[in-house]
Structure formats: C-alpha cells, structure tokens
PDB file of C-alpha atoms in Angstrom:
ATOM      1  CA  MET A   1     -40.729  28.178  67.616  1.00  0.00           C
ATOM      2  CA  PRO A   2     -40.659  29.709  63.921  1.00  0.00           C
ATOM      3  CA  LEU A   3     -42.897  32.666  63.512  1.00  0.00           C
ATOM      4  CA  THR A   4     -44.905  30.937  60.869  1.00  0.00           C
ATOM      5  CA  SER A   5     -45.818  28.137  63.281  1.00  0.00           C
ATOM      6  CA  ARG A   6     -47.077  30.800  65.819  1.00  0.00           C
ATOM      7  CA  LYS A   7     -49.281  32.603  63.285  1.00  0.00           C
ATOM      8  CA  MET A   8     -50.842  29.269  61.981  1.00  0.00           C
ATOM      9  CA  PRO A   9     -54.350  28.933  63.353  1.00  0.00           C
ATOM     10  CA  GLY A  10     -54.842  26.151  65.742  1.00  0.00           C
ATOM     11  CA  TRP A  11     -57.463  24.322  63.765  1.00  0.00           C
ATOM     12  CA  LEU A  12     -55.415  24.498  60.441  1.00  0.00           C
ATOM     13  CA  PRO A  13     -52.989  21.585  61.088  1.00  0.00           C
ATOM     14  CA  ILE A  14     -56.061  19.502  62.062  1.00  0.00           C
ATOM     15  CA  VAL A  15     -57.578  20.230  58.570  1.00  0.00           C
ATOM     16  CA  VAL A  16     -54.463  19.552  56.867  1.00  0.00           C
ATOM     17  CA  LEU A  17     -53.907  16.170  58.743  1.00  0.00           C
ATOM     18  CA  LEU A  18     -57.398  15.119  57.699  1.00  0.00           C
ATOM     19  CA  ILE A  19     -56.633  15.844  53.971  1.00  0.00           C
ATOM     20  CA  ALA A  20     -53.416  13.909  54.249  1.00  0.00           C
ATOM     21  CA  MET A  21     -55.179  10.801  55.853  1.00  0.00           C
ATOM     22  CA  THR A  22     -58.069  10.781  53.252  1.00  0.00           C
ATOM     23  CA  SER A  23     -55.450  11.084  50.432  1.00  0.00           C
ATOM     24  CA  ILE A  24     -53.216   8.156  51.771  1.00  0.00           C
ATOM     25  CA  GLN A  25     -56.304   5.878  52.154  1.00  0.00           C
ATOM     26  CA  GLY A  26     -57.588   6.569  48.801  1.00  0.00           C
ATOM     27  CA  GLY A  27     -54.062   5.877  47.212  1.00  0.00           C
ATOM     28  CA  ALA A  28     -54.167   2.562  49.381  1.00  0.00           C
ATOM     29  CA  SER A  29     -57.163   1.385  47.585  1.00  0.00           C
ATOM     30  CA  LEU A  30     -55.753   2.182  44.118  1.00  0.00           C
ATOM     31  CA  ALA A  31     -52.548   0.548  45.203  1.00  0.00           C
ATOM     32  CA  LYS A  32     -54.458  -2.752  46.170  1.00  0.00           C
ATOM     33  CA  SER A  33     -56.026  -2.741  42.672  1.00  0.00           C
ATOM     34  CA  LEU A  34     -52.630  -3.234  41.164  1.00  0.00           C
ATOM     35  CA  PHE A  35     -51.452  -6.047  43.406  1.00  0.00           C
ATOM     36  CA  PRO A  36     -52.600  -8.686  40.662  1.00  0.00           C
ATOM     37  CA  LEU A  37     -50.384  -7.146  38.083  1.00  0.00           C
ATOM     38  CA  VAL A  38     -47.165  -6.426  40.040  1.00  0.00           C
ATOM     39  CA  GLY A  39     -47.749  -7.551  43.670  1.00  0.00           C
ATOM     40  CA  ALA A  40     -47.297  -5.705  46.875  1.00  0.00           C
ATOM     41  CA  PRO A  41     -43.316  -5.164  46.487  1.00  0.00           C
ATOM     42  CA  GLY A  42     -43.897  -3.814  42.971  1.00  0.00           C
ATOM     43  CA  VAL A  43     -46.614  -1.307  43.882  1.00  0.00           C
ATOM     44  CA  THR A  44     -44.214  -0.313  46.876  1.00  0.00           C
ATOM     45  CA  ALA A  45     -41.311   0.160  44.228  1.00  0.00           C
ATOM     46  CA  ILE A  46     -43.688   2.353  41.822  1.00  0.00           C
ATOM     47  CA  ARG A  47     -44.828   4.434  44.811  1.00  0.00           C
ATOM     48  CA  LEU A  48     -41.502   5.051  46.198  1.00  0.00           C
ATOM     49  CA  ALA A  49     -39.811   5.733  42.968  1.00  0.00           C
ATOM     50  CA  LEU A  50     -42.472   8.054  41.434  1.00  0.00           C
ATOM     51  CA  GLY A  51     -43.311   9.734  44.771  1.00  0.00           C
ATOM     52  CA  THR A  52     -39.503  10.447  45.384  1.00  0.00           C
ATOM     53  CA  LEU A  53     -39.099  12.152  41.992  1.00  0.00           C
ATOM     54  CA  ILE A  54     -42.043  14.289  42.561  1.00  0.00           C
ATOM     55  CA  LEU A  55     -40.936  15.492  45.920  1.00  0.00           C
ATOM     56  CA  VAL A  56     -37.356  16.095  44.858  1.00  0.00           C
ATOM     57  CA  ALA A  57     -38.551  18.145  41.958  1.00  0.00           C
ATOM     58  CA  VAL A  58     -40.803  20.079  44.196  1.00  0.00           C
ATOM     59  CA  PHE A  59     -38.538  20.600  47.339  1.00  0.00           C
ATOM     60  CA  LYS A  60     -34.955  20.518  45.776  1.00  0.00           C
ATOM     61  CA  PRO A  61     -33.694  18.856  48.820  1.00  0.00           C
ATOM     62  CA  TRP A  62     -30.021  19.440  47.851  1.00  0.00           C
ATOM     63  CA  ARG A  63     -30.502  22.833  48.972  1.00  0.00           C
ATOM     64  CA  LEU A  64     -31.168  21.710  52.619  1.00  0.00           C
ATOM     65  CA  ARG A  65     -28.431  21.708  55.296  1.00  0.00           C
ATOM     66  CA  PHE A  66     -29.045  19.352  58.423  1.00  0.00           C
ATOM     67  CA  LYS A  67     -27.471  19.884  61.869  1.00  0.00           C
ATOM     68  CA  ALA A  68     -25.337  16.920  63.067  1.00  0.00           C
ATOM     69  CA  GLU A  69     -27.902  16.055  65.632  1.00  0.00           C
ATOM     70  CA  GLN A  70     -30.550  15.810  62.983  1.00  0.00           C
ATOM     71  CA  ARG A  71     -28.698  13.365  60.680  1.00  0.00           C
ATOM     72  CA  VAL A  72     -29.491  10.235  62.645  1.00  0.00           C
ATOM     73  CA  PRO A  73     -33.342  11.105  63.168  1.00  0.00           C
ATOM     74  CA  LEU A  74     -33.401  11.920  59.350  1.00  0.00           C
ATOM     75  CA  LEU A  75     -31.849   8.420  58.530  1.00  0.00           C
ATOM     76  CA  MET A  76     -34.469   6.652  60.912  1.00  0.00           C
ATOM     77  CA  TYR A  77     -37.390   8.737  59.236  1.00  0.00           C
ATOM     78  CA  GLY A  78     -36.461   7.566  55.802  1.00  0.00           C
ATOM     79  CA  LEU A  79     -35.949   3.941  56.836  1.00  0.00           C
ATOM     80  CA  SER A  80     -39.324   3.721  58.659  1.00  0.00           C
ATOM     81  CA  LEU A  81     -40.987   5.460  55.927  1.00  0.00           C
ATOM     82  CA  GLY A  82     -40.149   2.825  53.390  1.00  0.00           C
ATOM     83  CA  ALA A  83     -40.327  -0.127  55.988  1.00  0.00           C
ATOM     84  CA  MET A  84     -43.925   1.199  56.836  1.00  0.00           C
ATOM     85  CA  ASN A  85     -44.846   1.348  53.082  1.00  0.00           C
ATOM     86  CA  TYR A  86     -43.454  -2.067  52.268  1.00  0.00           C
ATOM     87  CA  LEU A  87     -44.930  -3.924  55.364  1.00  0.00           C
ATOM     88  CA  PHE A  88     -48.301  -2.151  54.915  1.00  0.00           C
ATOM     89  CA  TYR A  89     -48.752  -3.440  51.269  1.00  0.00           C
ATOM     90  CA  LEU A  90     -47.756  -6.818  52.171  1.00  0.00           C
ATOM     91  CA  SER A  91     -50.562  -6.925  54.876  1.00  0.00           C
ATOM     92  CA  ILE A  92     -53.265  -5.717  52.703  1.00  0.00           C
ATOM     93  CA  GLN A  93     -52.574  -8.434  50.238  1.00  0.00           C
ATOM     94  CA  THR A  94     -54.130 -10.907  52.584  1.00  0.00           C
ATOM     95  CA  ILE A  95     -56.411  -8.893  55.008  1.00  0.00           C
ATOM     96  CA  PRO A  96     -59.046  -6.185  54.431  1.00  0.00           C
ATOM     97  CA  LEU A  97     -57.843  -2.516  54.355  1.00  0.00           C
ATOM     98  CA  GLY A  98     -59.833  -1.219  57.277  1.00  0.00           C
ATOM     99  CA  ILE A  99     -58.344  -4.114  59.498  1.00  0.00           C
ATOM    100  CA  ALA A 100     -54.874  -3.562  58.201  1.00  0.00           C
ATOM    101  CA  VAL A 101     -54.931   0.031  59.162  1.00  0.00           C
ATOM    102  CA  ALA A 102     -56.512  -0.746  62.639  1.00  0.00           C
ATOM    103  CA  LEU A 103     -53.653  -3.179  63.259  1.00  0.00           C
ATOM    104  CA  GLU A 104     -51.023  -0.695  61.941  1.00  0.00           C
ATOM    105  CA  PHE A 105     -52.624   2.006  64.161  1.00  0.00           C
ATOM    106  CA  THR A 106     -51.061   0.266  67.254  1.00  0.00           C
ATOM    107  CA  GLY A 107     -47.994   2.271  66.501  1.00  0.00           C
ATOM    108  CA  PRO A 108     -49.346   6.011  66.697  1.00  0.00           C
ATOM    109  CA  LEU A 109     -51.771   4.827  69.346  1.00  0.00           C
ATOM    110  CA  SER A 110     -48.760   3.763  71.625  1.00  0.00           C
ATOM    111  CA  VAL A 111     -47.188   7.226  70.926  1.00  0.00           C
ATOM    112  CA  ALA A 112     -50.299   8.619  72.123  1.00  0.00           C
ATOM    113  CA  LEU A 113     -50.538   6.635  75.239  1.00  0.00           C
ATOM    114  CA  PHE A 114     -46.794   6.946  76.277  1.00  0.00           C
ATOM    115  CA  SER A 115     -46.702  10.705  75.505  1.00  0.00           C
ATOM    116  CA  SER A 116     -49.884  11.598  77.573  1.00  0.00           C
ATOM    117  CA  ARG A 117     -49.418  13.638  80.812  1.00  0.00           C
ATOM    118  CA  ARG A 118     -53.063  14.632  81.717  1.00  0.00           C
ATOM    119  CA  ALA A 119     -56.144  12.703  82.534  1.00  0.00           C
ATOM    120  CA  ILE A 120     -58.111  14.160  79.573  1.00  0.00           C
ATOM    121  CA  ASP A 121     -55.539  12.751  77.230  1.00  0.00           C
ATOM    122  CA  PHE A 122     -56.079   9.200  78.548  1.00  0.00           C
ATOM    123  CA  VAL A 123     -59.956   9.654  77.991  1.00  0.00           C
ATOM    124  CA  TRP A 124     -59.236  10.052  74.256  1.00  0.00           C
ATOM    125  CA  VAL A 125     -56.816   7.190  74.126  1.00  0.00           C
ATOM    126  CA  VAL A 126     -59.255   4.813  76.087  1.00  0.00           C
ATOM    127  CA  LEU A 127     -62.029   5.680  73.456  1.00  0.00           C
ATOM    128  CA  ALA A 128     -59.607   4.831  70.711  1.00  0.00           C
ATOM    129  CA  VAL A 129     -58.656   1.653  72.317  1.00  0.00           C
ATOM    130  CA  LEU A 130     -62.213   0.587  72.803  1.00  0.00           C
ATOM    131  CA  GLY A 131     -62.838   1.328  69.102  1.00  0.00           C
ATOM    132  CA  LEU A 132     -59.898  -0.930  68.008  1.00  0.00           C
ATOM    133  CA  TRP A 133     -61.014  -3.696  70.297  1.00  0.00           C
ATOM    134  CA  PHE A 134     -64.312  -4.032  68.613  1.00  0.00           C
ATOM    135  CA  LEU A 135     -63.160  -3.145  65.163  1.00  0.00           C
ATOM    136  CA  LEU A 136     -60.672  -6.080  65.161  1.00  0.00           C
ATOM    137  CA  PRO A 137     -61.854  -9.439  64.095  1.00  0.00           C
ATOM    138  CA  LEU A 138     -61.441 -11.047  67.627  1.00  0.00           C
ATOM    139  CA  GLY A 139     -63.128 -14.270  68.865  1.00  0.00           C
ATOM    140  CA  GLN A 140     -64.725 -16.462  66.251  1.00  0.00           C
ATOM    141  CA  ASP A 141     -63.871 -14.382  63.446  1.00  0.00           C
ATOM    142  CA  ILE A 142     -60.073 -14.426  63.934  1.00  0.00           C
ATOM    143  CA  SER A 143     -59.671 -17.442  62.051  1.00  0.00           C
ATOM    144  CA  HIS A 144     -60.709 -15.383  58.900  1.00  0.00           C
ATOM    145  CA  VAL A 145     -57.613 -13.183  59.421  1.00  0.00           C
ATOM    146  CA  ASP A 146     -54.292 -14.150  57.848  1.00  0.00           C
ATOM    147  CA  LEU A 147     -51.788 -14.297  60.687  1.00  0.00           C
ATOM    148  CA  ALA A 148     -48.918 -13.332  58.383  1.00  0.00           C
ATOM    149  CA  GLY A 149     -50.881 -10.329  57.098  1.00  0.00           C
ATOM    150  CA  ALA A 150     -51.727  -9.189  60.713  1.00  0.00           C
ATOM    151  CA  ALA A 151     -48.080  -9.390  61.517  1.00  0.00           C
ATOM    152  CA  PHE A 152     -46.996  -7.392  58.788  1.00  0.00           C
ATOM    153  CA  ALA A 153     -49.614  -4.683  59.593  1.00  0.00           C
ATOM    154  CA  LEU A 154     -48.335  -4.667  63.273  1.00  0.00           C
ATOM    155  CA  GLY A 155     -44.768  -4.328  61.985  1.00  0.00           C
ATOM    156  CA  ALA A 156     -45.823  -1.319  59.978  1.00  0.00           C
ATOM    157  CA  GLY A 157     -47.447   0.044  63.100  1.00  0.00           C
ATOM    158  CA  ALA A 158     -44.097  -0.104  64.674  1.00  0.00           C
ATOM    159  CA  CYS A 159     -42.485   1.740  61.812  1.00  0.00           C
ATOM    160  CA  TRP A 160     -45.353   4.420  61.952  1.00  0.00           C
ATOM    161  CA  ALA A 161     -44.575   5.137  65.516  1.00  0.00           C
ATOM    162  CA  LEU A 162     -40.734   5.750  64.602  1.00  0.00           C
ATOM    163  CA  TYR A 163     -41.996   7.788  61.729  1.00  0.00           C
ATOM    164  CA  ILE A 164     -43.746  10.192  64.064  1.00  0.00           C
ATOM    165  CA  LEU A 165     -40.997  10.421  66.566  1.00  0.00           C
ATOM    166  CA  SER A 166     -38.062  10.725  64.116  1.00  0.00           C
ATOM    167  CA  GLY A 167     -40.025  13.119  61.829  1.00  0.00           C
ATOM    168  CA  GLN A 168     -40.478  15.552  64.626  1.00  0.00           C
ATOM    169  CA  LYS A 169     -36.811  15.880  65.086  1.00  0.00           C
ATOM    170  CA  ALA A 170     -35.751  15.622  61.600  1.00  0.00           C
ATOM    171  CA  GLY A 171     -38.218  18.245  60.184  1.00  0.00           C
ATOM    172  CA  ALA A 172     -37.884  20.729  62.855  1.00  0.00           C
ATOM    173  CA  ASP A 173     -35.968  23.184  60.686  1.00  0.00           C
ATOM    174  CA  HIS A 174     -37.143  22.373  57.187  1.00  0.00           C
ATOM    175  CA  GLY A 175     -40.692  21.327  57.432  1.00  0.00           C
ATOM    176  CA  PRO A 176     -42.338  19.582  54.383  1.00  0.00           C
ATOM    177  CA  ALA A 177     -39.010  19.703  52.452  1.00  0.00           C
ATOM    178  CA  THR A 178     -37.653  17.130  54.740  1.00  0.00           C
ATOM    179  CA  VAL A 179     -39.973  14.269  53.495  1.00  0.00           C
ATOM    180  CA  ALA A 180     -38.126  14.661  50.162  1.00  0.00           C
ATOM    181  CA  ILE A 181     -34.898  13.534  51.802  1.00  0.00           C
ATOM    182  CA  GLY A 182     -36.646  10.900  53.759  1.00  0.00           C
ATOM    183  CA  SER A 183     -38.387   9.386  50.517  1.00  0.00           C
ATOM    184  CA  LEU A 184     -35.021   9.412  48.961  1.00  0.00           C
ATOM    185  CA  ILE A 185     -33.598   7.319  51.721  1.00  0.00           C
ATOM    186  CA  ALA A 186     -36.447   4.858  51.524  1.00  0.00           C
ATOM    187  CA  ALA A 187     -36.394   4.646  47.649  1.00  0.00           C
ATOM    188  CA  ILE A 188     -32.640   3.816  47.596  1.00  0.00           C
ATOM    189  CA  ILE A 189     -33.518   0.816  49.905  1.00  0.00           C
ATOM    190  CA  PHE A 190     -36.948  -0.404  48.790  1.00  0.00           C
ATOM    191  CA  VAL A 191     -37.095   0.229  45.056  1.00  0.00           C
ATOM    192  CA  PRO A 192     -34.460  -2.030  44.281  1.00  0.00           C
ATOM    193  CA  ILE A 193     -36.080  -4.578  46.595  1.00  0.00           C
ATOM    194  CA  GLY A 194     -39.659  -4.164  45.052  1.00  0.00           C
ATOM    195  CA  ALA A 195     -38.359  -4.133  41.481  1.00  0.00           C
ATOM    196  CA  TRP A 196     -36.545  -7.387  41.967  1.00  0.00           C
ATOM    197  CA  GLU A 197     -39.458  -9.172  43.542  1.00  0.00           C
ATOM    198  CA  ALA A 198     -41.801  -7.798  40.788  1.00  0.00           C
ATOM    199  CA  GLY A 199     -39.566  -8.884  37.912  1.00  0.00           C
ATOM    200  CA  SER A 200     -40.381  -7.859  34.357  1.00  0.00           C
ATOM    201  CA  ALA A 201     -44.108  -7.283  35.054  1.00  0.00           C
ATOM    202  CA  LEU A 202     -43.155  -3.740  36.523  1.00  0.00           C
ATOM    203  CA  TRP A 203     -41.644  -2.441  33.203  1.00  0.00           C
ATOM    204  CA  HIS A 204     -45.092  -1.677  31.283  1.00  0.00           C
ATOM    205  CA  TRP A 205     -45.997   1.885  30.236  1.00  0.00           C
ATOM    206  CA  SER A 206     -49.383   1.013  31.010  1.00  0.00           C
ATOM    207  CA  LEU A 207     -48.676   0.815  34.713  1.00  0.00           C
ATOM    208  CA  LEU A 208     -47.447   4.644  34.537  1.00  0.00           C
ATOM    209  CA  PRO A 209     -50.590   6.650  34.995  1.00  0.00           C
ATOM    210  CA  LEU A 210     -51.951   4.378  37.877  1.00  0.00           C
ATOM    211  CA  GLY A 211     -48.648   4.281  39.504  1.00  0.00           C
ATOM    212  CA  LEU A 212     -48.245   7.966  39.265  1.00  0.00           C
ATOM    213  CA  GLY A 213     -51.802   8.281  40.935  1.00  0.00           C
ATOM    214  CA  VAL A 214     -50.577   5.948  43.676  1.00  0.00           C
ATOM    215  CA  ALA A 215     -47.338   8.091  44.110  1.00  0.00           C
ATOM    216  CA  ILE A 216     -49.277  11.436  44.450  1.00  0.00           C
ATOM    217  CA  LEU A 217     -51.994  10.122  46.675  1.00  0.00           C
ATOM    218  CA  SER A 218     -50.171   7.903  49.022  1.00  0.00           C
ATOM    219  CA  THR A 219     -46.693   9.595  49.130  1.00  0.00           C
ATOM    220  CA  ALA A 220     -46.100  13.034  47.616  1.00  0.00           C
ATOM    221  CA  LEU A 221     -49.279  14.745  48.895  1.00  0.00           C
ATOM    222  CA  PRO A 222     -49.894  13.255  52.226  1.00  0.00           C
ATOM    223  CA  TYR A 223     -46.393  12.943  53.600  1.00  0.00           C
ATOM    224  CA  SER A 224     -45.533  16.701  52.579  1.00  0.00           C
ATOM    225  CA  LEU A 225     -48.756  17.592  54.590  1.00  0.00           C
ATOM    226  CA  GLU A 226     -48.109  15.405  57.444  1.00  0.00           C
ATOM    227  CA  MET A 227     -44.494  16.963  57.962  1.00  0.00           C
ATOM    228  CA  ILE A 228     -46.109  20.233  58.354  1.00  0.00           C
ATOM    229  CA  VAL A 229     -48.398  18.889  61.078  1.00  0.00           C
ATOM    230  CA  LEU A 230     -45.735  16.943  62.837  1.00  0.00           C
ATOM    231  CA  THR A 231     -43.759  20.121  63.689  1.00  0.00           C
ATOM    232  CA  ARG A 232     -46.981  22.079  64.814  1.00  0.00           C
ATOM    233  CA  LEU A 233     -48.918  19.507  66.821  1.00  0.00           C
ATOM    234  CA  PRO A 234     -47.804  17.862  70.206  1.00  0.00           C
ATOM    235  CA  THR A 235     -46.939  14.208  69.837  1.00  0.00           C
ATOM    236  CA  ARG A 236     -49.853  12.861  71.680  1.00  0.00           C
ATOM    237  CA  THR A 237     -52.325  15.004  69.946  1.00  0.00           C
ATOM    238  CA  PHE A 238     -50.991  13.999  66.604  1.00  0.00           C
ATOM    239  CA  GLY A 239     -50.847  10.270  67.602  1.00  0.00           C
ATOM    240  CA  THR A 240     -54.537  10.379  68.679  1.00  0.00           C
ATOM    241  CA  LEU A 241     -55.794  12.360  65.854  1.00  0.00           C
ATOM    242  CA  MET A 242     -54.442   9.564  63.714  1.00  0.00           C
ATOM    243  CA  SER A 243     -57.081   7.284  65.115  1.00  0.00           C
ATOM    244  CA  MET A 244     -59.457   8.346  62.325  1.00  0.00           C
ATOM    245  CA  GLU A 245     -57.229   6.393  59.932  1.00  0.00           C
ATOM    246  CA  PRO A 246     -58.930   3.040  60.439  1.00  0.00           C
ATOM    247  CA  GLY A 247     -62.282   4.714  59.678  1.00  0.00           C
ATOM    248  CA  LEU A 248     -61.088   6.468  56.675  1.00  0.00           C
ATOM    249  CA  ALA A 249     -59.548   3.203  55.417  1.00  0.00           C
ATOM    250  CA  ALA A 250     -62.680   1.098  55.973  1.00  0.00           C
ATOM    251  CA  LEU A 251     -64.658   3.894  53.988  1.00  0.00           C
ATOM    252  CA  SER A 252     -62.238   3.701  51.192  1.00  0.00           C
ATOM    253  CA  GLY A 253     -62.096   0.018  51.368  1.00  0.00           C
ATOM    254  CA  MET A 254     -65.949  -0.248  51.149  1.00  0.00           C
ATOM    255  CA  LEU A 255     -66.152   2.369  48.324  1.00  0.00           C
ATOM    256  CA  PHE A 256     -63.423   1.308  46.061  1.00  0.00           C
ATOM    257  CA  LEU A 257     -62.733  -2.375  46.988  1.00  0.00           C
ATOM    258  CA  GLY A 258     -66.298  -3.824  48.113  1.00  0.00           C
ATOM    259  CA  GLU A 259     -64.951  -4.435  51.764  1.00  0.00           C
ATOM    260  CA  HIS A 260     -67.931  -3.966  53.914  1.00  0.00           C
ATOM    261  CA  LEU A 261     -67.961  -3.952  57.797  1.00  0.00           C
ATOM    262  CA  THR A 262     -70.411  -5.186  60.371  1.00  0.00           C
ATOM    263  CA  LEU A 263     -72.568  -2.906  62.658  1.00  0.00           C
ATOM    264  CA  VAL A 264     -70.330  -3.637  65.500  1.00  0.00           C
ATOM    265  CA  GLN A 265     -67.272  -2.613  63.631  1.00  0.00           C
ATOM    266  CA  TRP A 266     -69.051   0.675  62.402  1.00  0.00           C
ATOM    267  CA  LEU A 267     -69.771   1.496  66.130  1.00  0.00           C
ATOM    268  CA  ALA A 268     -66.241   0.863  66.937  1.00  0.00           C
ATOM    269  CA  LEU A 269     -65.391   3.376  64.149  1.00  0.00           C
ATOM    270  CA  LEU A 270     -67.583   5.997  65.895  1.00  0.00           C
ATOM    271  CA  SER A 271     -65.566   5.582  68.999  1.00  0.00           C
ATOM    272  CA  ILE A 272     -62.364   6.037  67.250  1.00  0.00           C
ATOM    273  CA  ILE A 273     -63.722   9.220  65.540  1.00  0.00           C
ATOM    274  CA  ALA A 274     -65.136  10.412  69.018  1.00  0.00           C
ATOM    275  CA  ALA A 275     -61.480  10.049  70.298  1.00  0.00           C
ATOM    276  CA  SER A 276     -60.286  12.308  67.443  1.00  0.00           C
ATOM    277  CA  VAL A 277     -62.985  14.771  68.106  1.00  0.00           C
ATOM    278  CA  GLY A 278     -62.187  14.884  71.837  1.00  0.00           C
ATOM    279  CA  SER A 279     -58.497  15.301  71.192  1.00  0.00           C
ATOM    280  CA  THR A 280     -59.346  18.306  68.558  1.00  0.00           C
ATOM    281  CA  LEU A 281     -61.290  20.080  71.150  1.00  0.00           C
ATOM    282  CA  THR A 282     -58.701  19.560  73.888  1.00  0.00           C
ATOM    283  CA  LEU A 283     -56.128  21.107  71.322  1.00  0.00           C
ATOM    284  CA  LYS A 284     -58.242  24.288  70.866  1.00  0.00           C
ATOM    285  CA  ARG A 285     -58.584  24.646  74.683  1.00  0.00           C
ATOM    286  CA  GLU A 286     -54.776  24.544  74.961  1.00  0.00           C
ATOM    287  CA  THR A 287     -54.186  27.022  72.264  1.00  0.00           C
ATOM    288  CA  GLN A 288     -56.508  29.552  73.548  1.00  0.00           C
ATOM    289  CA  ILE A 289     -54.836  29.272  77.355  1.00  0.00           C
ATOM    290  CA  LYS A 290     -51.489  29.615  75.744  1.00  0.00           C
ATOM    291  CA  SER A 291     -52.518  32.916  74.083  1.00  0.00           C
ATOM    292  CA  VAL A 292     -53.708  34.281  77.389  1.00  0.00           C
ATOM    293  CA  ASP A 293     -50.626  33.434  79.219  1.00  0.00           C
ATOM    294  CA  ILE A 294     -48.638  35.190  76.542  1.00  0.00           C
ATOM    295  CA  ASN A 295     -50.750  38.245  76.521  1.00  0.00           C
TER     296      ASN A 295
END
C-alpha cells in the first residue's frame, strides 16, 4: 500500500465520499432542470464533454503509464462510467430523483453484499435493504412509476457496480488522475450519441454556464474524490457507505425539484443512513485494530 494511503486518517476517506455524493446529487438536480431544453442524452453529452475537458486539464493523463493488467479494467471503468451517466439521466426523465437513485443503488448494494465476510457487515446490508424496500413505490403505488425509467435506473445500477470494481483495479497506481482517462473513454463513446440525439438545440451558448455547473458538480469533482476513496476503502465498506445516495438524492429532489416523499419513505431513508453510520463505525474499529497489530 502506498505511503500516502497509510498516513491518511481512517475517517478522511468517508468525509471525502460524503462530499462527492452531495456534489453529484446537486448536479443531478441541475441536470434534470435542463431536460426540457436538450433532453437527457443532450445533458449527458454536455456533462461528459465539459467534465472531461476539466479533468484532462487538471490531471494531464497523457503523462500516466498503465500496466498491461490495468488496461482492460481501465476500459471497463470508462465504459461503465459513461453508460451509468447515460442510463441514469434517461431514468430521471420519467421517475423522481430519489426513487431513481434508490433503484440505481442496487448495484453498489450488490457489491457490498457479495463482498461481505463478517456477520456485522450483513447487519448494515440488511438495514440498507429494508430502507430500500420501503423507499421504493411498491404495492398500489407501483403503477405510478414508469417501467422504462425504472429499468434504466436498474441498468445504471449494474454499471455502477462495474464502476466500483473496475475503478479499484484501474486506479491502484494513479489514484484520482485515472478518472481523466476513464472520462475520456466515456466521452468518446457517449458524447457523439448524446449530441446526435439532442440535435441543434445543444449548440446554444446560453447552455454553457449551466452545463459547466453540471460538469463540475456531477463529473469533475465527485469522480475525482471517489477515485481517492476507491483505492483506500474496502469494497464492502465503500458499497455500503454509498447507501446514503438515495437519501441525498431525495433531499436534493425536494429542495431543487419539488419532489416530496412520504413519511414511510423518510423512515426508509433513516434506515439507510443507519446502515451507513454502522459501516463507518466498523471501519474505524478495523483501522484501530490494524494499527495495534502492526505495532
């Protein structure tokens, strides 16, 4: 493990991840407000194009050298990043932001479940599952959820799981700079698709300030921060901590889009947050035990 990873306090990656999640949900609300102008594919193109330019300018990825065994994970990382963005924006065209993120979260939740090895880890996963169960519009309310939008969100979740797993391998040596290459791969594929679907509406200078805000909040800042965390947290801990995403998304949707949740759904969010807090406490305990063992 690199020296910088050993010196980083155990709580710092968690704070960094919380900042990244808050940023990306704020960016999602801003992006949804642009849908009437250029549609979800157009916003995807704007986000990836501008976000990639920022990341390339900051990290100068042409200086990086990747080992042969890292190239396939890097390609998968870029493809999953682009597909995750594209499918997620298609989903929130027709379903509320909080519900879309809850469905999308099945990806990292699966990573947390299949990576768990101790009984305490399953406690946090069960809490997160219970929260999702009551958060989703099951039963009589299911008719109010667009099935295509739900399917897009679940597809984004599968891409999210692949993003976590491939990102850990691809970014092992270069950390946050790896996201610049991943974003470039995503942009090469999905920017032309989004630009073609959006048509001439995409080429208006008035969109540039808002598009830049989406790019920074949803791509440049959070993915750089997440890459730092991906290489410093266990897979199961990262996946379970990401259970806070539906709660942050619901708050963002309520504050910026007027999407309100029921009392049951808010209780479900508390269950999800409890899972995140529990996994955080477990991480601190692990860090302390390892320090004692080394000494």
